Tab-separated table of N, CA and C in Angstrom:
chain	number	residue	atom	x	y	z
A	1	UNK	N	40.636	16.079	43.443
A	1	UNK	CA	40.398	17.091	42.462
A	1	UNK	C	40.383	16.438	41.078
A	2	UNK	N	39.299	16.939	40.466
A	2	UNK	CA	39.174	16.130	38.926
A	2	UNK	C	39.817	17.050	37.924
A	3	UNK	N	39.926	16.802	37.142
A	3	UNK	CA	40.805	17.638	36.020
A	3	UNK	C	40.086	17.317	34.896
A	4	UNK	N	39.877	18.961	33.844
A	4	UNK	CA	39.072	18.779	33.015
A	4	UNK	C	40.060	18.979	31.969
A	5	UNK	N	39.544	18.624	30.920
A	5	UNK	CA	40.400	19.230	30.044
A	5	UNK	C	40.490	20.334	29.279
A	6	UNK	N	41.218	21.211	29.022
A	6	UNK	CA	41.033	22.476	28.518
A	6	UNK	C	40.675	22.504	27.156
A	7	UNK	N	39.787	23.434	26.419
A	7	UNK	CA	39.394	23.289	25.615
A	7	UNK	C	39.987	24.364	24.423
A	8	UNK	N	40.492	24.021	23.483
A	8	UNK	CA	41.365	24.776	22.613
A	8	UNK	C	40.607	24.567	21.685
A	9	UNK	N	40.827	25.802	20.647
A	9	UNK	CA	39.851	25.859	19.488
A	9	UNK	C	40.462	24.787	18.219
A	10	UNK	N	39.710	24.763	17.560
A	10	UNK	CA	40.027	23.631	16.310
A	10	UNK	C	40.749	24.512	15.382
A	11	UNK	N	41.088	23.679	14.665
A	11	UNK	CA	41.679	24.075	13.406
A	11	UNK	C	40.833	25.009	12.538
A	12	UNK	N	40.282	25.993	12.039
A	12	UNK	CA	39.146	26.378	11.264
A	12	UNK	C	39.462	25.860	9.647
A	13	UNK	N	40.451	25.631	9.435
A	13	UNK	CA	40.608	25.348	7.874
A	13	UNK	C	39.588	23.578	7.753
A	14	UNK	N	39.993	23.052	8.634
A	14	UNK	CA	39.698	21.408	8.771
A	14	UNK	C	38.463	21.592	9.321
A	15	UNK	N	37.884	22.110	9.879
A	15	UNK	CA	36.001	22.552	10.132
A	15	UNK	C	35.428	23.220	9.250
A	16	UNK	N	36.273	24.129	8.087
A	16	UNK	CA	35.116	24.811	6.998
A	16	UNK	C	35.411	24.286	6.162
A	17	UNK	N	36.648	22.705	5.568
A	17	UNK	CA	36.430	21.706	4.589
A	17	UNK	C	35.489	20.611	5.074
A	18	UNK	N	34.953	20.323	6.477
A	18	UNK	CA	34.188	19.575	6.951
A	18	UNK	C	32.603	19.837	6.284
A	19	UNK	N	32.758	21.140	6.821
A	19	UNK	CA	31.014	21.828	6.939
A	19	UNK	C	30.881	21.817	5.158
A	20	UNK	N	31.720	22.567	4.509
A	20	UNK	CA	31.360	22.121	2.965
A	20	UNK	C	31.138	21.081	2.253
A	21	UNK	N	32.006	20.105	2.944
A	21	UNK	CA	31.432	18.666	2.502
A	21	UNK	C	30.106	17.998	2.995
A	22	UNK	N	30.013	18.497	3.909
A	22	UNK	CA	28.578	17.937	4.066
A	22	UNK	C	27.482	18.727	3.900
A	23	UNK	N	27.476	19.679	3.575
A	23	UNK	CA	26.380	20.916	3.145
A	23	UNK	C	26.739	21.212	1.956
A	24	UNK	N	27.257	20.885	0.804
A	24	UNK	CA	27.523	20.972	-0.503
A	24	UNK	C	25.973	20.865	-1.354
A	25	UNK	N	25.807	21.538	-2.498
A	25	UNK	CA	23.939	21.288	-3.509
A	25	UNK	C	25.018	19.402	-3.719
A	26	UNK	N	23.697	18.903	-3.803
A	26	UNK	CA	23.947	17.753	-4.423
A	26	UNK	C	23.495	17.662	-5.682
A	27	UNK	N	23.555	16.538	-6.709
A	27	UNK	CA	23.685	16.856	-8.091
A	27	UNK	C	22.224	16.380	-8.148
A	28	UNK	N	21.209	17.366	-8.174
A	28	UNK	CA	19.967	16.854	-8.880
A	28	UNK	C	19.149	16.949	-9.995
A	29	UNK	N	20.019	17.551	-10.861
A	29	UNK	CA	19.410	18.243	-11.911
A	29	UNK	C	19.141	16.658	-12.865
A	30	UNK	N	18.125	16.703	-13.392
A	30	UNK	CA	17.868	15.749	-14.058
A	30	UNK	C	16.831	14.837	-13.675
A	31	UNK	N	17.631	14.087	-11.839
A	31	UNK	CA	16.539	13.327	-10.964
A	31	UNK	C	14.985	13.623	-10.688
A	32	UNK	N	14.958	14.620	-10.868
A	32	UNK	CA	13.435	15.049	-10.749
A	32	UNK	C	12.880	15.487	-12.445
A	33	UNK	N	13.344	15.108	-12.981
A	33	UNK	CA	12.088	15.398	-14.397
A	33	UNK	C	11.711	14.176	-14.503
A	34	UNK	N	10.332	14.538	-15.742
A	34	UNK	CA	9.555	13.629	-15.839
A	34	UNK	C	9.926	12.442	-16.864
A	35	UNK	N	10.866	12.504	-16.896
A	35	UNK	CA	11.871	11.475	-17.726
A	35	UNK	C	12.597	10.268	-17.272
A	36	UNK	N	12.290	10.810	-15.600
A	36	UNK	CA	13.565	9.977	-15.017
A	36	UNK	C	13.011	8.151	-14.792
A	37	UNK	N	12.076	8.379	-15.107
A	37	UNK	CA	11.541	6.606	-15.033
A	37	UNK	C	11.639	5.482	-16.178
A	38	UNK	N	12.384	6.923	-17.720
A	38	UNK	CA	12.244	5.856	-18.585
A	38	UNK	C	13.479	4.647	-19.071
A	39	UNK	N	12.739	3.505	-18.965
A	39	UNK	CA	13.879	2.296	-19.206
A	39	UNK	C	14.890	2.236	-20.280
A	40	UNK	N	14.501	3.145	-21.135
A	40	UNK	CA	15.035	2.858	-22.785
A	40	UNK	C	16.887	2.986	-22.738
A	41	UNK	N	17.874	3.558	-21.650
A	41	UNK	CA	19.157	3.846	-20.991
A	41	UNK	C	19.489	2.973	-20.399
A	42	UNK	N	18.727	2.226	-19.590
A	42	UNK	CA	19.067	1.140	-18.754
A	42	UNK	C	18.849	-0.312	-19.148
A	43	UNK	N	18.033	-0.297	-20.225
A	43	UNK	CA	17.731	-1.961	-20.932
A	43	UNK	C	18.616	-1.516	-21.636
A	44	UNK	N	19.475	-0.683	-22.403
A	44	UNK	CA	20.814	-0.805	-23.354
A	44	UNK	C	21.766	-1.000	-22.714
A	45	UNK	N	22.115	-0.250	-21.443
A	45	UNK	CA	23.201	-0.914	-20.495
A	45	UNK	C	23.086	-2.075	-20.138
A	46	UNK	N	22.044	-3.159	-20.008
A	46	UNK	CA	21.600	-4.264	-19.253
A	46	UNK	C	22.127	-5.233	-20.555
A	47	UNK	N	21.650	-4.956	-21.429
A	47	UNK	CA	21.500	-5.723	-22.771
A	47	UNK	C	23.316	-6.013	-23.544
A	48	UNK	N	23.660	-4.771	-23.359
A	48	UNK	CA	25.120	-4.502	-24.015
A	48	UNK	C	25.846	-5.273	-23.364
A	49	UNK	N	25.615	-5.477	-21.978
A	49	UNK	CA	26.827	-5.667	-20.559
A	49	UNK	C	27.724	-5.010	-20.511
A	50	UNK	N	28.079	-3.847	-20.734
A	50	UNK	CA	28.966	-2.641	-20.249
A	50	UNK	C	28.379	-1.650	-19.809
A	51	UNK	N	28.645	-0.780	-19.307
A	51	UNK	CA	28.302	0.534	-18.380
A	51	UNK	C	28.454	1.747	-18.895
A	52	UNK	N	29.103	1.525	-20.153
A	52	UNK	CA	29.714	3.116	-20.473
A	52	UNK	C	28.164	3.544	-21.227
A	53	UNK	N	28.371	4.833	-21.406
A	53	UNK	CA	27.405	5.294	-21.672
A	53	UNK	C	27.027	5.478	-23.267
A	54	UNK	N	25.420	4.904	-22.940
A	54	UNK	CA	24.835	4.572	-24.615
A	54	UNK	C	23.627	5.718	-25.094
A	55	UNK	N	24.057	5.847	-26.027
A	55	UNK	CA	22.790	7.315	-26.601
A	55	UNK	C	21.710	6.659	-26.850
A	56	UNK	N	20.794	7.165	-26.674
A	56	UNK	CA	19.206	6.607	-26.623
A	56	UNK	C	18.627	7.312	-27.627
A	57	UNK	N	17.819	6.884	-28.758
A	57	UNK	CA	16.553	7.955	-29.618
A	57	UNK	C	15.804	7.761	-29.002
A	58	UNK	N	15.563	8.952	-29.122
A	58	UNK	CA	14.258	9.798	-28.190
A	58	UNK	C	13.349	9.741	-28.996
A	59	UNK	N	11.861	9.227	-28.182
A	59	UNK	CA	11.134	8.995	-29.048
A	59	UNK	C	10.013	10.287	-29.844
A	60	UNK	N	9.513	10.136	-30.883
A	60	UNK	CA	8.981	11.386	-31.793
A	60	UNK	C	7.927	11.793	-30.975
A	61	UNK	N	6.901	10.795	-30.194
A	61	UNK	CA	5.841	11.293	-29.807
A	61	UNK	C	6.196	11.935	-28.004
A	62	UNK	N	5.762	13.323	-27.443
A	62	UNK	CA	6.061	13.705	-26.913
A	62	UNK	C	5.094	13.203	-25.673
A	63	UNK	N	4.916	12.505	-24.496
A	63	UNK	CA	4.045	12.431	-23.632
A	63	UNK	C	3.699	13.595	-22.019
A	64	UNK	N	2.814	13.923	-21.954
A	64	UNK	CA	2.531	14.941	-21.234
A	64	UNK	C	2.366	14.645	-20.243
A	65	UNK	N	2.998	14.881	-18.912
A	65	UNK	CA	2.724	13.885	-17.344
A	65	UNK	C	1.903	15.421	-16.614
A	66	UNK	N	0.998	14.660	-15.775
A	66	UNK	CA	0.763	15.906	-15.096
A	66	UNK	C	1.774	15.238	-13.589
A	67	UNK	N	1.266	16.903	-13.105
A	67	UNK	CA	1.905	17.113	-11.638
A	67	UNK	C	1.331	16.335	-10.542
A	68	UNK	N	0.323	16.048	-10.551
A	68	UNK	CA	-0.054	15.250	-9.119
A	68	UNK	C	-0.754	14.012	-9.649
A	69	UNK	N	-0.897	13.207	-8.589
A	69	UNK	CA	-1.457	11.722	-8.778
A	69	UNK	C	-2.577	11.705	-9.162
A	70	UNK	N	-3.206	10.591	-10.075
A	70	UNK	CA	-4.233	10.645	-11.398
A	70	UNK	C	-5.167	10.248	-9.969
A	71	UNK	N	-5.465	9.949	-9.056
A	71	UNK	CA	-6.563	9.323	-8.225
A	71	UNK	C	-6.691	10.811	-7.301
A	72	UNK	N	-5.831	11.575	-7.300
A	72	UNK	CA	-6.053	13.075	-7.238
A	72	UNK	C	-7.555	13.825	-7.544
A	73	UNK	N	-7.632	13.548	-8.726
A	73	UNK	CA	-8.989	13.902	-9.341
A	73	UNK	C	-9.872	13.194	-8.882
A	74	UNK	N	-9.894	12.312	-8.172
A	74	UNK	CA	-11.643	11.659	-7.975
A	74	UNK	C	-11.271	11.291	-6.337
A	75	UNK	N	-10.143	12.114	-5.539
A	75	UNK	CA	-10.551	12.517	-4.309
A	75	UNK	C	-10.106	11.607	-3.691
A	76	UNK	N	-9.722	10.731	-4.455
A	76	UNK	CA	-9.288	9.576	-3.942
A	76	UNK	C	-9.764	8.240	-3.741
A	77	UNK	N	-10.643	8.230	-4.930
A	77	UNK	CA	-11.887	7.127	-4.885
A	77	UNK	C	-11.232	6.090	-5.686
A	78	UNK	N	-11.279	4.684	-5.917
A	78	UNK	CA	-10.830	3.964	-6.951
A	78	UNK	C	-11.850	3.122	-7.333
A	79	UNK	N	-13.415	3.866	-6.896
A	79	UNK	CA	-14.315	3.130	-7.850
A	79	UNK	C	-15.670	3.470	-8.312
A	80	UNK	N	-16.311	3.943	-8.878
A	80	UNK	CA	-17.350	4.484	-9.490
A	80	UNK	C	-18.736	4.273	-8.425
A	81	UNK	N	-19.544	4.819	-8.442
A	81	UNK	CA	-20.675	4.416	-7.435
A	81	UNK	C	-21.823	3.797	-8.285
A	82	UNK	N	-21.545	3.947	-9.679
A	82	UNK	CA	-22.583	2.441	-10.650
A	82	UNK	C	-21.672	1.980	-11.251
A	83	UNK	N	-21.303	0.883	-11.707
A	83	UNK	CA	-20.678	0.070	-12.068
A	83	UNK	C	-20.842	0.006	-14.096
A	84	UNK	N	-19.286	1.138	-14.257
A	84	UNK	CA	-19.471	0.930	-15.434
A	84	UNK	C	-18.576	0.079	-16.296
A	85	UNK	N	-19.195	-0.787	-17.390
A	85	UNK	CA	-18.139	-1.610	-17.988
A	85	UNK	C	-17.138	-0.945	-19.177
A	86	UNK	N	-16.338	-1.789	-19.411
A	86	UNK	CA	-15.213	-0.884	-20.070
A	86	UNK	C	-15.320	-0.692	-21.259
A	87	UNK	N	-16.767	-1.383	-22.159
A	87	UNK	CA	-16.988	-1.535	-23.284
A	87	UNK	C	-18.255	-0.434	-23.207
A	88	UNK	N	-18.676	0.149	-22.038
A	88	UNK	CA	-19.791	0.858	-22.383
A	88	UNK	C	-19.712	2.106	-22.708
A	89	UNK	N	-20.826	2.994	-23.297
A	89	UNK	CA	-20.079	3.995	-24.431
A	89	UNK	C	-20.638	4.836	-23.941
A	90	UNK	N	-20.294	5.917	-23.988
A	90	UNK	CA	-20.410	7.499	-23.689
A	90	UNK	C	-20.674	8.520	-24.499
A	91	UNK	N	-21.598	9.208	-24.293
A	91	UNK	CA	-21.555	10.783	-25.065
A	91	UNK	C	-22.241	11.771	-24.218
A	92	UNK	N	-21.866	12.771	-24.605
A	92	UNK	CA	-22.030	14.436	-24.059
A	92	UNK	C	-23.197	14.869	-24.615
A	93	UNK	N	-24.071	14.988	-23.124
A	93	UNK	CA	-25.805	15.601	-23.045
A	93	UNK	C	-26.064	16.625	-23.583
A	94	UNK	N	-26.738	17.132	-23.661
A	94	UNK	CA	-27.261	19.061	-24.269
A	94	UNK	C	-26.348	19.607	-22.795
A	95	UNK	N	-26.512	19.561	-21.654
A	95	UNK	CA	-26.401	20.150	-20.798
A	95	UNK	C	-24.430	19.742	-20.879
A	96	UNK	N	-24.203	19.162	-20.807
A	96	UNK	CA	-22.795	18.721	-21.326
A	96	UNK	C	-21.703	19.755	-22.614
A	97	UNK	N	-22.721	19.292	-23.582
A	97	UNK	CA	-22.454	20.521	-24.149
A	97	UNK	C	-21.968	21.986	-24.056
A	98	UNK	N	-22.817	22.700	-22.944
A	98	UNK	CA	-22.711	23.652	-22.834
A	98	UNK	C	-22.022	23.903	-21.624
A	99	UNK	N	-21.520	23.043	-20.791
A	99	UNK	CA	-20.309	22.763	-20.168
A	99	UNK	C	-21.107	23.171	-18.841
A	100	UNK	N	-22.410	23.180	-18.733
A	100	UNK	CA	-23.204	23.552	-17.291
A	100	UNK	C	-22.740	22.611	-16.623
A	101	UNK	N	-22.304	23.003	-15.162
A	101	UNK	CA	-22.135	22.259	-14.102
A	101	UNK	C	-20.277	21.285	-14.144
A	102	UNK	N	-19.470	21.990	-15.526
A	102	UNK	CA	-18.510	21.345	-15.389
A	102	UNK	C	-17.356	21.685	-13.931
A	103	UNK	N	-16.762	20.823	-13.598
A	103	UNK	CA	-16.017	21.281	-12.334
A	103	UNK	C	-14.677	21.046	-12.772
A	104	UNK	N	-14.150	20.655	-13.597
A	104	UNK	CA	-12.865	20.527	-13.542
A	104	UNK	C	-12.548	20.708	-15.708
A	105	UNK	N	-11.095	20.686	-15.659
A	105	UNK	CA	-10.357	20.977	-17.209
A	105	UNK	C	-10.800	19.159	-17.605
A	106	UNK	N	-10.651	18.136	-16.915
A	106	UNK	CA	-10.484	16.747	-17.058
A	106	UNK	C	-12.310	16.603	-17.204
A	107	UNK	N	-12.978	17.117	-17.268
A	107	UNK	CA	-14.672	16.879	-17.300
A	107	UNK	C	-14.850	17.547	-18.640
A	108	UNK	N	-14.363	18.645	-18.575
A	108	UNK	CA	-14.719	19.453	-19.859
A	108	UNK	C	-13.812	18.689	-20.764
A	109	UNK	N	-13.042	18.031	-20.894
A	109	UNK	CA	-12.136	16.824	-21.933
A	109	UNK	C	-12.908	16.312	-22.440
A	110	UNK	N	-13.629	15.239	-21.511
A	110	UNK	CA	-14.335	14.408	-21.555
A	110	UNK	C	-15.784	14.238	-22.252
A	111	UNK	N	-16.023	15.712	-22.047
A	111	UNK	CA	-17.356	16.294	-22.700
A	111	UNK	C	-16.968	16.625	-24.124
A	112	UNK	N	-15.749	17.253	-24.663
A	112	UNK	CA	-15.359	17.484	-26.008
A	112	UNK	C	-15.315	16.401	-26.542
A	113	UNK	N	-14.670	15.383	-25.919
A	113	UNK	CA	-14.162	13.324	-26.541
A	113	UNK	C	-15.802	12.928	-26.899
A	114	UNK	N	-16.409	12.955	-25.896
A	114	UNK	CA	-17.531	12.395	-26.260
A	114	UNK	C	-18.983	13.086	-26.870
A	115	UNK	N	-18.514	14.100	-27.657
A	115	UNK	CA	-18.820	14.239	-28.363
A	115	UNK	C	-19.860	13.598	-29.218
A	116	UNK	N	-18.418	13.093	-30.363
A	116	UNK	CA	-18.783	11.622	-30.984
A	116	UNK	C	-18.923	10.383	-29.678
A	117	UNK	N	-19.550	9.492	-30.136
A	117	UNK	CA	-19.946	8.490	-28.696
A	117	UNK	C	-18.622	7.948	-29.027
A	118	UNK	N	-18.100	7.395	-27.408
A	118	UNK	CA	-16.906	6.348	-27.348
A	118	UNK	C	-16.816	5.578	-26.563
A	119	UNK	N	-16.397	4.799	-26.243
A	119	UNK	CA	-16.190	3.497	-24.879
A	119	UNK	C	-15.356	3.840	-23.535
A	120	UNK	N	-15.582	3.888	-23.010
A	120	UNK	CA	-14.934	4.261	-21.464
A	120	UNK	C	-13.465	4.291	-21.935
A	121	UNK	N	-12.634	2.656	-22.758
A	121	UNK	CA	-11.250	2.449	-22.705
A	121	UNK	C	-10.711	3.549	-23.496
A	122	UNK	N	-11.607	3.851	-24.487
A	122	UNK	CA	-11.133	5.160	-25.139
A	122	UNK	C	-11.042	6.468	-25.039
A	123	UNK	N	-11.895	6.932	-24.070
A	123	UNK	CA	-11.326	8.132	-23.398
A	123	UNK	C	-10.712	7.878	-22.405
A	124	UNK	N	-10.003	6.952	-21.214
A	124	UNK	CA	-8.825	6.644	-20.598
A	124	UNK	C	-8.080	6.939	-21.517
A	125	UNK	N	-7.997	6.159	-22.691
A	125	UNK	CA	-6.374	5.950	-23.643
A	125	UNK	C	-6.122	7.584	-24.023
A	126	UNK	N	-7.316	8.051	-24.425
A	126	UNK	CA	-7.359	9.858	-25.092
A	126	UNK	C	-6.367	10.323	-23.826
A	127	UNK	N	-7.145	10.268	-22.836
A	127	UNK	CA	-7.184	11.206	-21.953
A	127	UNK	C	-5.534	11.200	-21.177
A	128	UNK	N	-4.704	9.509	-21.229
A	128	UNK	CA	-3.616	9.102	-20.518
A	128	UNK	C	-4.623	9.097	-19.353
A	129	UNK	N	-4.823	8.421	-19.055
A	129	UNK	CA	-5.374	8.514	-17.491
A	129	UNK	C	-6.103	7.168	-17.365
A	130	UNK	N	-5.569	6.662	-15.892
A	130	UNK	CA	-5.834	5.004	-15.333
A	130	UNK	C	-7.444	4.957	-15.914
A	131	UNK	N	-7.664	3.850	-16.163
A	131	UNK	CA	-9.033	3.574	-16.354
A	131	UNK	C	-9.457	3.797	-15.321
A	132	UNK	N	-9.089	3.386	-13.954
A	132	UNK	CA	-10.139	3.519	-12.770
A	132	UNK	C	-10.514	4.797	-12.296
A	133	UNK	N	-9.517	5.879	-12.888
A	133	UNK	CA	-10.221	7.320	-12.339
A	133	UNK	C	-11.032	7.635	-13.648
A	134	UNK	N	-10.849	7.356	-14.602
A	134	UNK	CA	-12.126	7.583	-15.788
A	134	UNK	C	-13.572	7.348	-15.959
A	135	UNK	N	-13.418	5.847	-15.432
A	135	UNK	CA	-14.670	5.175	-14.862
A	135	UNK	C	-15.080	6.391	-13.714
A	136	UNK	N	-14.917	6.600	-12.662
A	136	UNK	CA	-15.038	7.105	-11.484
A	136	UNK	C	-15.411	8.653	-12.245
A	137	UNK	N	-15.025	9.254	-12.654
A	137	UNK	CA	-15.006	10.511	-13.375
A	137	UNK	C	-16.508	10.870	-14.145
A	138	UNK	N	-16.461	9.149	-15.245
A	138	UNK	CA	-17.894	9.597	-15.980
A	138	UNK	C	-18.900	8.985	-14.796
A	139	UNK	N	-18.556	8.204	-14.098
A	139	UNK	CA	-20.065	7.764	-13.164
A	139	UNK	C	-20.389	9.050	-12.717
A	140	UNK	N	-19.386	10.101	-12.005
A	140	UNK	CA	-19.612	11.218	-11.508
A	140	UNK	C	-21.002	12.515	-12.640
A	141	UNK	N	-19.992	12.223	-14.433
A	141	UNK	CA	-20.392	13.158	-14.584
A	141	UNK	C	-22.079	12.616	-15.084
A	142	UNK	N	-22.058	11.327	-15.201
A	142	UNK	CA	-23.344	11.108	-15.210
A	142	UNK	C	-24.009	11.185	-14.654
A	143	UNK	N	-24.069	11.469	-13.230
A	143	UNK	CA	-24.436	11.550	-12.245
A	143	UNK	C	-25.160	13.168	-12.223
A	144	UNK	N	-23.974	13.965	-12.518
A	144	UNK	CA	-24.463	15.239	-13.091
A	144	UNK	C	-25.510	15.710	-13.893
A	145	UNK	N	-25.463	14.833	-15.107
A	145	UNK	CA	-26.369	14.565	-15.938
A	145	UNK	C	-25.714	15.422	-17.469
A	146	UNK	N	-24.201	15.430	-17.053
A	146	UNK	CA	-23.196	15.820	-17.971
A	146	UNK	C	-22.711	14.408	-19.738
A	147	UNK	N	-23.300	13.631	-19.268
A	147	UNK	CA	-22.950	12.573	-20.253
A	147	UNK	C	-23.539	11.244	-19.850
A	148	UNK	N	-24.208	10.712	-21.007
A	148	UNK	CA	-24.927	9.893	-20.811
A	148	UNK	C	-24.310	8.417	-21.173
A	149	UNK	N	-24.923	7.306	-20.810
A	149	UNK	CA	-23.729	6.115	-20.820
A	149	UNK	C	-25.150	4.892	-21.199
A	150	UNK	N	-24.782	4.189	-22.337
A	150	UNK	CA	-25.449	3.115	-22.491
A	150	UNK	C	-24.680	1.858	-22.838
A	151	UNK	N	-25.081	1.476	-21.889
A	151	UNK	CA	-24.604	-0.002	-21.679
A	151	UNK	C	-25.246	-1.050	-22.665
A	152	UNK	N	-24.131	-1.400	-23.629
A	152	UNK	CA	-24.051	-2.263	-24.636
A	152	UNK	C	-24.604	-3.805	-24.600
A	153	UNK	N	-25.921	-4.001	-25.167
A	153	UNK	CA	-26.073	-5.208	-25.275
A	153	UNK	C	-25.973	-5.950	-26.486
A	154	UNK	N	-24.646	-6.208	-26.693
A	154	UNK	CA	-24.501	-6.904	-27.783
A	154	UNK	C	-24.400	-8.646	-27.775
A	155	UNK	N	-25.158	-8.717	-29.307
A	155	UNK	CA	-25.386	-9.967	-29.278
A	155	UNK	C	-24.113	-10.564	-30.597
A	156	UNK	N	-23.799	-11.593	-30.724
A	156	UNK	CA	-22.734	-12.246	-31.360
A	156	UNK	C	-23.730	-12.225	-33.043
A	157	UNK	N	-22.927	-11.474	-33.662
A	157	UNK	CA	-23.107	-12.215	-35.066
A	157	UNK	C	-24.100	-10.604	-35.700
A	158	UNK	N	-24.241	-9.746	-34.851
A	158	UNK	CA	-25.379	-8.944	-35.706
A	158	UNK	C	-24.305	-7.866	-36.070
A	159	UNK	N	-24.656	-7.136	-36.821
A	159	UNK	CA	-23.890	-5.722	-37.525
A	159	UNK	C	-23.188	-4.788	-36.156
A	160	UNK	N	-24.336	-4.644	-35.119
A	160	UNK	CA	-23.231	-3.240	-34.452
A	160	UNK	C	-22.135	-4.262	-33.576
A	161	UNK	N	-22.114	-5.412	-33.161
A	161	UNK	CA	-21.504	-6.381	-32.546
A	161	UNK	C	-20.067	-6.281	-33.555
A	162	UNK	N	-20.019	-5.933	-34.214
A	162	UNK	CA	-18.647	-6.697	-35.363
A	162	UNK	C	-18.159	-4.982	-35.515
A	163	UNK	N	-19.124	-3.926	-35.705
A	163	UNK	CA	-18.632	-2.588	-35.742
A	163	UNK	C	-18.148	-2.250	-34.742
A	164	UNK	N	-18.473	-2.784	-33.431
A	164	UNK	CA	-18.116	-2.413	-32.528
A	164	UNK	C	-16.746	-2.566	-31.886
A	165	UNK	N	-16.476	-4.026	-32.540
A	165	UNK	CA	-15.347	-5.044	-32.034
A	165	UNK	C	-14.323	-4.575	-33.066
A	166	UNK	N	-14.573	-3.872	-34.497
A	166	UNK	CA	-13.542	-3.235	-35.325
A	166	UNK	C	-13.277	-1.946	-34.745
A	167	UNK	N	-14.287	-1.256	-34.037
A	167	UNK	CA	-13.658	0.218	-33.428
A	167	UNK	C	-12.974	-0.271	-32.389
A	168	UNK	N	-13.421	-1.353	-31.283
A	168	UNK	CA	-12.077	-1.689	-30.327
A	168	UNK	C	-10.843	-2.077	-31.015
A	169	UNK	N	-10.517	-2.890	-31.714
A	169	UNK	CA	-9.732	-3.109	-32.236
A	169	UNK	C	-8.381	-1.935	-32.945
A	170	UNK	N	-9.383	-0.787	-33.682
A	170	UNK	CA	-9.045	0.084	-34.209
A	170	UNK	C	-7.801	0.681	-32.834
A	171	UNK	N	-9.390	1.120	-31.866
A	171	UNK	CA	-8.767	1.663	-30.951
A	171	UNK	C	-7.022	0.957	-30.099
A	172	UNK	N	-7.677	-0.033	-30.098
A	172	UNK	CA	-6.340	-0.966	-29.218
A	172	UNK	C	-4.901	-0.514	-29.998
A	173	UNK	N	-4.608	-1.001	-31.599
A	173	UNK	CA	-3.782	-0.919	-32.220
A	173	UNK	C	-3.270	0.881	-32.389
A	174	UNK	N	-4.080	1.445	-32.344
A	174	UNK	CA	-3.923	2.861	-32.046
A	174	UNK	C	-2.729	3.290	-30.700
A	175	UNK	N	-3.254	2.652	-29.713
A	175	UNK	CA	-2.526	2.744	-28.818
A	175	UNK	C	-0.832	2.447	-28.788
């Protein structure tokens, strides 16, 4: 004959401090904003060599993150289907203009920016957004026939060559 053992109930005080400890909210408030990646807290702790906690200025200019991934918008493509260079410049068609055929808030941007003509790097930098979905974006909207793109042949030493290289410039230090 085997013998089982009888089974007596537990303690309930020592099973509902169990179950609370492990089903407790954990502390996330904070971990998920769009803040939580910036270094400027952790290179002062790194730098200081102590741990205690150091106040950070926050910086004046406010940056705007969106919600989903920037390669989101182009479907998931990471490359244009004509090959545009990063110096080549852009502006918004008649049909552009009038926002025919726009499909998205990030097209109709793009159509306001270029406006005035600009260089691919400069509506990325406008826009915050990777160069490679920008590229991918205007091949699209050119494609549309939303903005037109001429590819710069500049030669060393003539007038739009040096205007051109002061608006990059402009632009870069801008950044």
């Amino acid at each position: 004959m085997v013998r089982r053992p009888r089974w007596t109930e537990p303690d309930t005080q020592t099973v509902s401090a169990g179950w609370e400890q492990l089903h407790r909210a954990t502390e996330r408030e904070g971990l998920d904003s769009p803040g939580r990646f910036e270094l400027g807290e952790v290179s002062a702790l790194i730098g200081s060599g102590t741990f205690a906690a150091v106040p950070v200025q926050e910086s004046k200019k406010t940056v705007s993150r969106s919600r989903f991934r920037p390669y989101a918008r182009t479907r998931g493509r990471t490359r244009p289907d004509n090959d545009l260079a990063l110096e080549a410049l852009v502006s918004t068609s008649e049909r552009g203009r009038r926002y025919a055929g726009v499909a998205s808030v990030e097209q109709r941007a793009i159509c306001d920016l270029c406006v005035e003509t600009r260089s691919v790097a400069e509506v990325a930098a406008h826009l915050r957004l990777p160069l490679g979905v920008v590229k991918v974006m205007v091949g699209d909207m050119a494609d549309a026939g939303l903005v037109l793109i001429h590819q710069p042949g500049l030669m060393f030493g003539d007038r739009s060559s040096r205007e051109f290289m002061e608006r990059v410039l402009h632009g870069l230090r801008s950044l």
